[in-house]
Coordinates of C-alpha atoms and ligand atoms in Angstrom, one line a residue:
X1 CA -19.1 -14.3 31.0
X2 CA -21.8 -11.6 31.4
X3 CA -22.3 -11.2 35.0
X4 CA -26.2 -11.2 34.4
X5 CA -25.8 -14.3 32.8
X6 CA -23.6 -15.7 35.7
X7 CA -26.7 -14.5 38.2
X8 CA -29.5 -15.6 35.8
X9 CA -27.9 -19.1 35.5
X10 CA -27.0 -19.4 38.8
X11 CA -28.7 -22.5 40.1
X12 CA -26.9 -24.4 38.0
X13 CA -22.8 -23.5 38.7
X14 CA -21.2 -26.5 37.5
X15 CA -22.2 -26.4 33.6
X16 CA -21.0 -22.5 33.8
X17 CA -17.6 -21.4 32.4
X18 CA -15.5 -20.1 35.1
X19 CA -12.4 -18.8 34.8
X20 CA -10.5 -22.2 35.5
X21 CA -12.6 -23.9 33.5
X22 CA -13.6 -22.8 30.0
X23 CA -14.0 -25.9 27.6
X24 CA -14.8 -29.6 28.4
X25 CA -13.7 -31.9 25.9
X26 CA -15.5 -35.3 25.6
X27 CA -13.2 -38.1 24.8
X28 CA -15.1 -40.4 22.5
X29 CA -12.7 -43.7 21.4
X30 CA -10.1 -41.6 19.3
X31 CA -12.1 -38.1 18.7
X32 CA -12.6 -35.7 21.1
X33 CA -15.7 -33.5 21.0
X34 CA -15.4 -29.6 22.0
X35 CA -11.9 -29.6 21.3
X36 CA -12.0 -27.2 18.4
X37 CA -12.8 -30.4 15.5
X38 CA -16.2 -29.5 14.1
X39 CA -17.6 -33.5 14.4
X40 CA -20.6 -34.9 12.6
X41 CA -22.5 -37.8 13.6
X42 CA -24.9 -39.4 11.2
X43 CA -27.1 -42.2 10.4
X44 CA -30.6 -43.4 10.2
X45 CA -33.2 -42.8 12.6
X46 CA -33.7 -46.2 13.3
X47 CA -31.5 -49.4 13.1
X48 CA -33.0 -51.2 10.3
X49 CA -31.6 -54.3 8.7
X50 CA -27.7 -55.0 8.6
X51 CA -27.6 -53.9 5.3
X52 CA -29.0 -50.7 5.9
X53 CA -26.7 -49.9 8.7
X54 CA -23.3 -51.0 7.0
X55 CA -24.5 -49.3 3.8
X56 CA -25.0 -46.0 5.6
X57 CA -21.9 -46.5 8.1
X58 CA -19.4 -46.8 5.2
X59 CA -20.9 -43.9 3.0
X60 CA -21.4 -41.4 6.0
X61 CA -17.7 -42.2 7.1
X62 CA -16.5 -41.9 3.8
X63 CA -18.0 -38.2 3.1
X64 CA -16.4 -37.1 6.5
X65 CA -19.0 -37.9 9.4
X66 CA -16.9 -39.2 12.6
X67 CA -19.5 -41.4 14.4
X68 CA -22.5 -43.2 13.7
X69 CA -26.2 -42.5 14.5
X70 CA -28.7 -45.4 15.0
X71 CA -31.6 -45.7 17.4
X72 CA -32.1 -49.3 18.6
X73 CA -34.9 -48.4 21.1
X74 CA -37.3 -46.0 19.8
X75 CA -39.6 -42.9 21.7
X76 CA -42.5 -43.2 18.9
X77 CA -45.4 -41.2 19.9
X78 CA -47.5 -44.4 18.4
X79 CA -47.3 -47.8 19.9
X80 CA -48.5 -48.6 16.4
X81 CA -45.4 -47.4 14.7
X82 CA -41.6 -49.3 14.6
X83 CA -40.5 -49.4 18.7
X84 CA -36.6 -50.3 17.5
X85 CA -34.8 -53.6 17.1
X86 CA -33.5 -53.5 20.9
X87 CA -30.8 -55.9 21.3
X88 CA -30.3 -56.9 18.1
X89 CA -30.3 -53.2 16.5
X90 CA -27.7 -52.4 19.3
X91 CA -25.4 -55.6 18.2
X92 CA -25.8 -54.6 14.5
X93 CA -24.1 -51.2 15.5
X94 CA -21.2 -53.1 17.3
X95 CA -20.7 -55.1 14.1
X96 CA -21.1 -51.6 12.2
X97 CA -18.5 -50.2 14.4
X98 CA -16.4 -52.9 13.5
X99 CA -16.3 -52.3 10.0
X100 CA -16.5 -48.4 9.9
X101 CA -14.5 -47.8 12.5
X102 CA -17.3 -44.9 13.4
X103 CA -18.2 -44.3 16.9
X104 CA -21.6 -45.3 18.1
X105 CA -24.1 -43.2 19.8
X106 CA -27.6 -44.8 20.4
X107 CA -30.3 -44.0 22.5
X108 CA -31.5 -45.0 26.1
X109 CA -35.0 -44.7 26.7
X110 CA -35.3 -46.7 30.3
X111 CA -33.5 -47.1 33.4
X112 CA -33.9 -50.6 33.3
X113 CA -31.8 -50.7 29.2
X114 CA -28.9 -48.8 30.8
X115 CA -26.2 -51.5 31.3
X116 CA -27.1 -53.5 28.2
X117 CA -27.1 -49.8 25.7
X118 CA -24.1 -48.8 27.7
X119 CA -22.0 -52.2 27.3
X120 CA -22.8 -51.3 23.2
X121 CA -22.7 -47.6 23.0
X122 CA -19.8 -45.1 22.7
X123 CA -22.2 -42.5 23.3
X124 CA -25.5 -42.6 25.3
X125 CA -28.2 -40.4 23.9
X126 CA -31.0 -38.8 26.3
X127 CA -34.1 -37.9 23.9
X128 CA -36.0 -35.0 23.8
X129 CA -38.7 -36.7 25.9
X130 CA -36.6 -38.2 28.8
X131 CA -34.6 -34.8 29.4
X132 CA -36.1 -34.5 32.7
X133 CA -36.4 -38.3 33.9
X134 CA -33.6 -38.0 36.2
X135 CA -33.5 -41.9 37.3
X136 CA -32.8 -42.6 33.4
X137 CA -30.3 -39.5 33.8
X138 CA -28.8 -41.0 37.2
X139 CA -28.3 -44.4 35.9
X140 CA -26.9 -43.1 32.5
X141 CA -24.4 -41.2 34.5
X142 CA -23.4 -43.8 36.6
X143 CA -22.0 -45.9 33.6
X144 CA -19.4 -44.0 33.1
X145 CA -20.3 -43.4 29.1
X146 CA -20.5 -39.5 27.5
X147 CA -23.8 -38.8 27.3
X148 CA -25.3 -36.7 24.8
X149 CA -28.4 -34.9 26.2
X150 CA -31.0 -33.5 24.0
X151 CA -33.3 -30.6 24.8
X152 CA -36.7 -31.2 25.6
X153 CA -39.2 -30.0 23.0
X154 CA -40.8 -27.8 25.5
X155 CA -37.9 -27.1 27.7
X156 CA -36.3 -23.4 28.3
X157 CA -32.1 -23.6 28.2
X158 CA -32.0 -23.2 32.2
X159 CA -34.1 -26.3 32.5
X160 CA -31.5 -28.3 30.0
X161 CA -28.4 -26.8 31.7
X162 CA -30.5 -27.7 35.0
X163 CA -30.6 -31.8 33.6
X164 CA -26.7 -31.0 32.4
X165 CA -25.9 -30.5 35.9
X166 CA -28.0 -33.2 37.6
X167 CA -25.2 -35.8 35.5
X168 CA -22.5 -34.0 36.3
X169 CA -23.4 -34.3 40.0
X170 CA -23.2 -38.1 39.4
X171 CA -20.6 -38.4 38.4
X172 CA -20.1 -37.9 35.2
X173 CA -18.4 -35.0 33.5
X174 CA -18.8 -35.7 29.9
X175 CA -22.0 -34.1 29.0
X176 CA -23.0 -32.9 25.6
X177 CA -25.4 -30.5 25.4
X178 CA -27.6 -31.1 21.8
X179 CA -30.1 -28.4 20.0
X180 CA -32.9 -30.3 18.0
X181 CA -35.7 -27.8 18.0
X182 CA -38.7 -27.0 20.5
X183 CA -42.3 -26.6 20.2
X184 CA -43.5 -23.2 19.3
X185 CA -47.1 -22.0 17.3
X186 CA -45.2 -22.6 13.8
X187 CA -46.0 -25.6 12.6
X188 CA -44.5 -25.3 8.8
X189 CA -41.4 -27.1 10.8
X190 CA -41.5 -30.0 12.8
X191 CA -39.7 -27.6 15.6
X192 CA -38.4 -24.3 15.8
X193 CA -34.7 -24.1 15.8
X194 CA -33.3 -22.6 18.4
X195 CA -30.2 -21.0 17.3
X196 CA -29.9 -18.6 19.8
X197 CA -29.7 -21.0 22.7
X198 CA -26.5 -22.6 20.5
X199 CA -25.2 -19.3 20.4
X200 CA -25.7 -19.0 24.2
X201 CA -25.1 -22.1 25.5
X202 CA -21.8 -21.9 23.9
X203 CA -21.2 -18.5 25.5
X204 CA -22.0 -19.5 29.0
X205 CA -21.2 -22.9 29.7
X206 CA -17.5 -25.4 29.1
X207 CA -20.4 -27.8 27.9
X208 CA -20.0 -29.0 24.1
X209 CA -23.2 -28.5 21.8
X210 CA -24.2 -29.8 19.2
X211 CA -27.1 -29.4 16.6
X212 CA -29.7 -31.5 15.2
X213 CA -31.4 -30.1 12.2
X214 CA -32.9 -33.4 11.2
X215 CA -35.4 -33.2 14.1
X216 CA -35.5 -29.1 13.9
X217 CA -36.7 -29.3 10.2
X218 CA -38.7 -32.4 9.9
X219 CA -38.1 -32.2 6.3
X220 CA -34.6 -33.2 4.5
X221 CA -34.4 -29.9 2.2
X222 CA -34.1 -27.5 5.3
X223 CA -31.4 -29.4 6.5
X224 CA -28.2 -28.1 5.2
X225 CA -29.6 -24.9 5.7
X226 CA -30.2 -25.1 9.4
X227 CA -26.3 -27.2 9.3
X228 CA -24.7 -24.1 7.7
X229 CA -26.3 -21.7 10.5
X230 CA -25.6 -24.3 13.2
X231 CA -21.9 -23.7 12.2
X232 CA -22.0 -20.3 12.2
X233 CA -24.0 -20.4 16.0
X234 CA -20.8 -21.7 17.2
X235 CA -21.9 -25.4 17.4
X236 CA -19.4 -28.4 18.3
X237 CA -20.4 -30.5 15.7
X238 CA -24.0 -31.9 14.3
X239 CA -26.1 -35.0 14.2
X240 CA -27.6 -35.7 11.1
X241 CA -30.6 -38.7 9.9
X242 CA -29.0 -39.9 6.9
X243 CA -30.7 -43.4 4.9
X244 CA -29.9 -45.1 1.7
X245 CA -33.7 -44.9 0.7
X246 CA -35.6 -42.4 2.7
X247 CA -38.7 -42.8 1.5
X248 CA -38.5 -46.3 2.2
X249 CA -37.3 -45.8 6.2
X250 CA -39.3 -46.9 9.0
X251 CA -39.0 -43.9 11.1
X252 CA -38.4 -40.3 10.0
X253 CA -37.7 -40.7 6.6
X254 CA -38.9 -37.1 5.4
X255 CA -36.0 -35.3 7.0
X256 CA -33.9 -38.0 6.1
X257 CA -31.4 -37.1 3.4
X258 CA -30.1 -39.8 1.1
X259 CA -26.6 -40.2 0.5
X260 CA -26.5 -37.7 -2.4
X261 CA -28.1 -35.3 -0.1
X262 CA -25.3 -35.9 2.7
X263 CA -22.3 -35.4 0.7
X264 CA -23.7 -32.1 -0.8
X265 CA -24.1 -31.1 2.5
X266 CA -20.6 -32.1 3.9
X267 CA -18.9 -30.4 0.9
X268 CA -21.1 -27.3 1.5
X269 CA -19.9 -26.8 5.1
X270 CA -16.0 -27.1 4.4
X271 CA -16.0 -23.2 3.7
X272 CA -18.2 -22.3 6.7
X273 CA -16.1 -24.5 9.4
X274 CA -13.2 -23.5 7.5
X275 CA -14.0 -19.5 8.7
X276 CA -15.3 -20.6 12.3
X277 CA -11.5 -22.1 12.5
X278 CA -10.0 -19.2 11.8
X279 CA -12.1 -17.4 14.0
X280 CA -11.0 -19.1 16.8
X281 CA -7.6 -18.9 15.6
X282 CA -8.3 -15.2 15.6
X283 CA -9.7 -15.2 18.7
X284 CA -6.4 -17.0 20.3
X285 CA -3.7 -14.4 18.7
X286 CA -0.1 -15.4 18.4
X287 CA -1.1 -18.8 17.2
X288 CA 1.6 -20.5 15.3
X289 CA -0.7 -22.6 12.9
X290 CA -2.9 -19.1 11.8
X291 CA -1.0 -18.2 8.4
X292 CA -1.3 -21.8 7.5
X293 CA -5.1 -22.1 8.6
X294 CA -5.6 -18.3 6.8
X295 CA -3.9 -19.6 3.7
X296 CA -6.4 -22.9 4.0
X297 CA -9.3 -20.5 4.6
X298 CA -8.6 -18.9 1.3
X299 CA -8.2 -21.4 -0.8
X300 CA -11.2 -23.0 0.7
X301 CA -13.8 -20.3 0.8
X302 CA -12.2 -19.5 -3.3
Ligands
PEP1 C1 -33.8 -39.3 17.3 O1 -32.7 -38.8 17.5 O2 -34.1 -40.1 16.4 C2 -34.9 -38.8 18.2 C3 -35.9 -39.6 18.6 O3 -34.7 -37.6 18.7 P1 -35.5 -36.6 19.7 O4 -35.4 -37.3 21.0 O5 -34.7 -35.3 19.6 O6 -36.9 -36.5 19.1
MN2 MN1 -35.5 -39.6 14.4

């Protein structure tokens, strides 16, 4: 790593690549994220009905997506809108896991939700507006779980890598790191995505990343758009709002895509995570597997 980076970054030493220490890879149930596997996560916004989830679980495993998105407690800037099932949203992704086979990753909002989101969760997620509530981020470390920590809308990267830090000090090494747009003048998008902090989060720190164009777009047809660049910025893997009805979802449904919508965009990133493999197969010369992969390349990209 730069060394200007290295001093720029320096408050925060333990999320920074080193030379013994260049990748962390997060075990999640069979998968392991930031071990080289490009892995999408997808779902609805919200847990629904039982219907809903199941639908969604089988179709999104089916097209290729590895674990399953579902809030069960919801951050709605209304207290008029849908606040989540709770309990029994998190008990419908158990059952969901059960079926699928997909890994879960659901959100904690409070301190208080930890244990009972943690005994149900493979994955805990930290929203964009608890990044910097560092009891929630204390108490989700503590359990143990991977925790997948979004970026605060109005947070810079050294403040993330700063909240990154804070749960590795307790404890807990199996942070991912997750893009999903900040607040800037434009308002044409819900956020702003920023692709250059995937591009250099992934140059400075053994942290996975991943990318959330769902809540970077805020509408469904920029979404494999901002997937396709999220591949090409280097990113770990993506999480994705995906519903059987989107119009009809109680949360986010206009940067929802339907199920049509997800498969297009699973089949059009085969040829882009097809070339970031053999980039890093270029990158690590002497590979045994790189004819094979360059042979796969071809016949993927046509
Ligand atoms: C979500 O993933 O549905 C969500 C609320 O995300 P964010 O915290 O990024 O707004
Ligand atoms: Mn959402």
């Amino acid at each position: 790593m730069r060394e200007d980076w290295q001093e720029r970054f320096a408050e925060t030493p333990g999320v920074l690549k080193s030379a013994r220490h260049q990748h962390t890879v997060v075990p999640v149930l069979d998968l392991e994220i930031g071990g080289g596997e490009f892995v999408t996560m997808a779902g609805p916004c919200s847990v629904e009905t039982e219907i809903q989830l199941l639908a969604t679980a089988e179709h999104v495993g089916r097209a290729g997506a590895r674990i399953l998105r579902g809030g069960a407690f919801k951050p709605r800037s209304s207290p008029y809108s849908f606040q989540g099932l709770g309990l029994e949203g998190l008990k419908m992704l158990a059952h969901a896991r059960e079926k699928s086979g997909l890994a879960i990753v659901t959100e904690v909002m409070s301190e208080e939700t930890v244990p009972m989101v943690a005994e149900y969760a493979d994955i805990l997620q930290i929203g964009t507006r608890n990044m910097e509530n560092y009891s929630l981020l204390e108490a989700a470390a503590r359990t143990g779980r991977p925790v997948l920590l979004k970026r605060g809308m109005v947070a810079t990267i050294a403040e993330l890598l700063r909240s990154a830090e804070f749960i590795l000090d307790h404890g807990n090494p199996n942070v991912i790191l997750c893009e999903r747009g900040i607040r800037t003048f434009e308002t044409a998008t819900r956020n702003t995505f920023d692709v250059g902090a995937i591009a250099l989060l992934k140059q400075i720190s053994h942290l996975p990343v991943i990318a959330d164009p769902s809540h970077a777009a805020g509408h469904s047809d920029l979404v494999p758009a901002l997937a396709r660049i999220a591949v090409a910025a280097g990113a770990d893997g993506l999480l994705v709002e995906v519903h059987p009805h989107p119009a009809k979802a109680w949360s986010d449904g206009g940067q929802s895509l339907d199920f049509d919508g997800f498969d297009a965009m699973m089949e059009d990133l085969e040829p882009w995570i097809a070339l970031r493999e053999l980039e890093r197969l270029r990158r690590a010369p002497g590979s045994s597997r790189r004819k094979t992969v360059e042979a796969q390349v071809m016949e993927t990209v046509g």
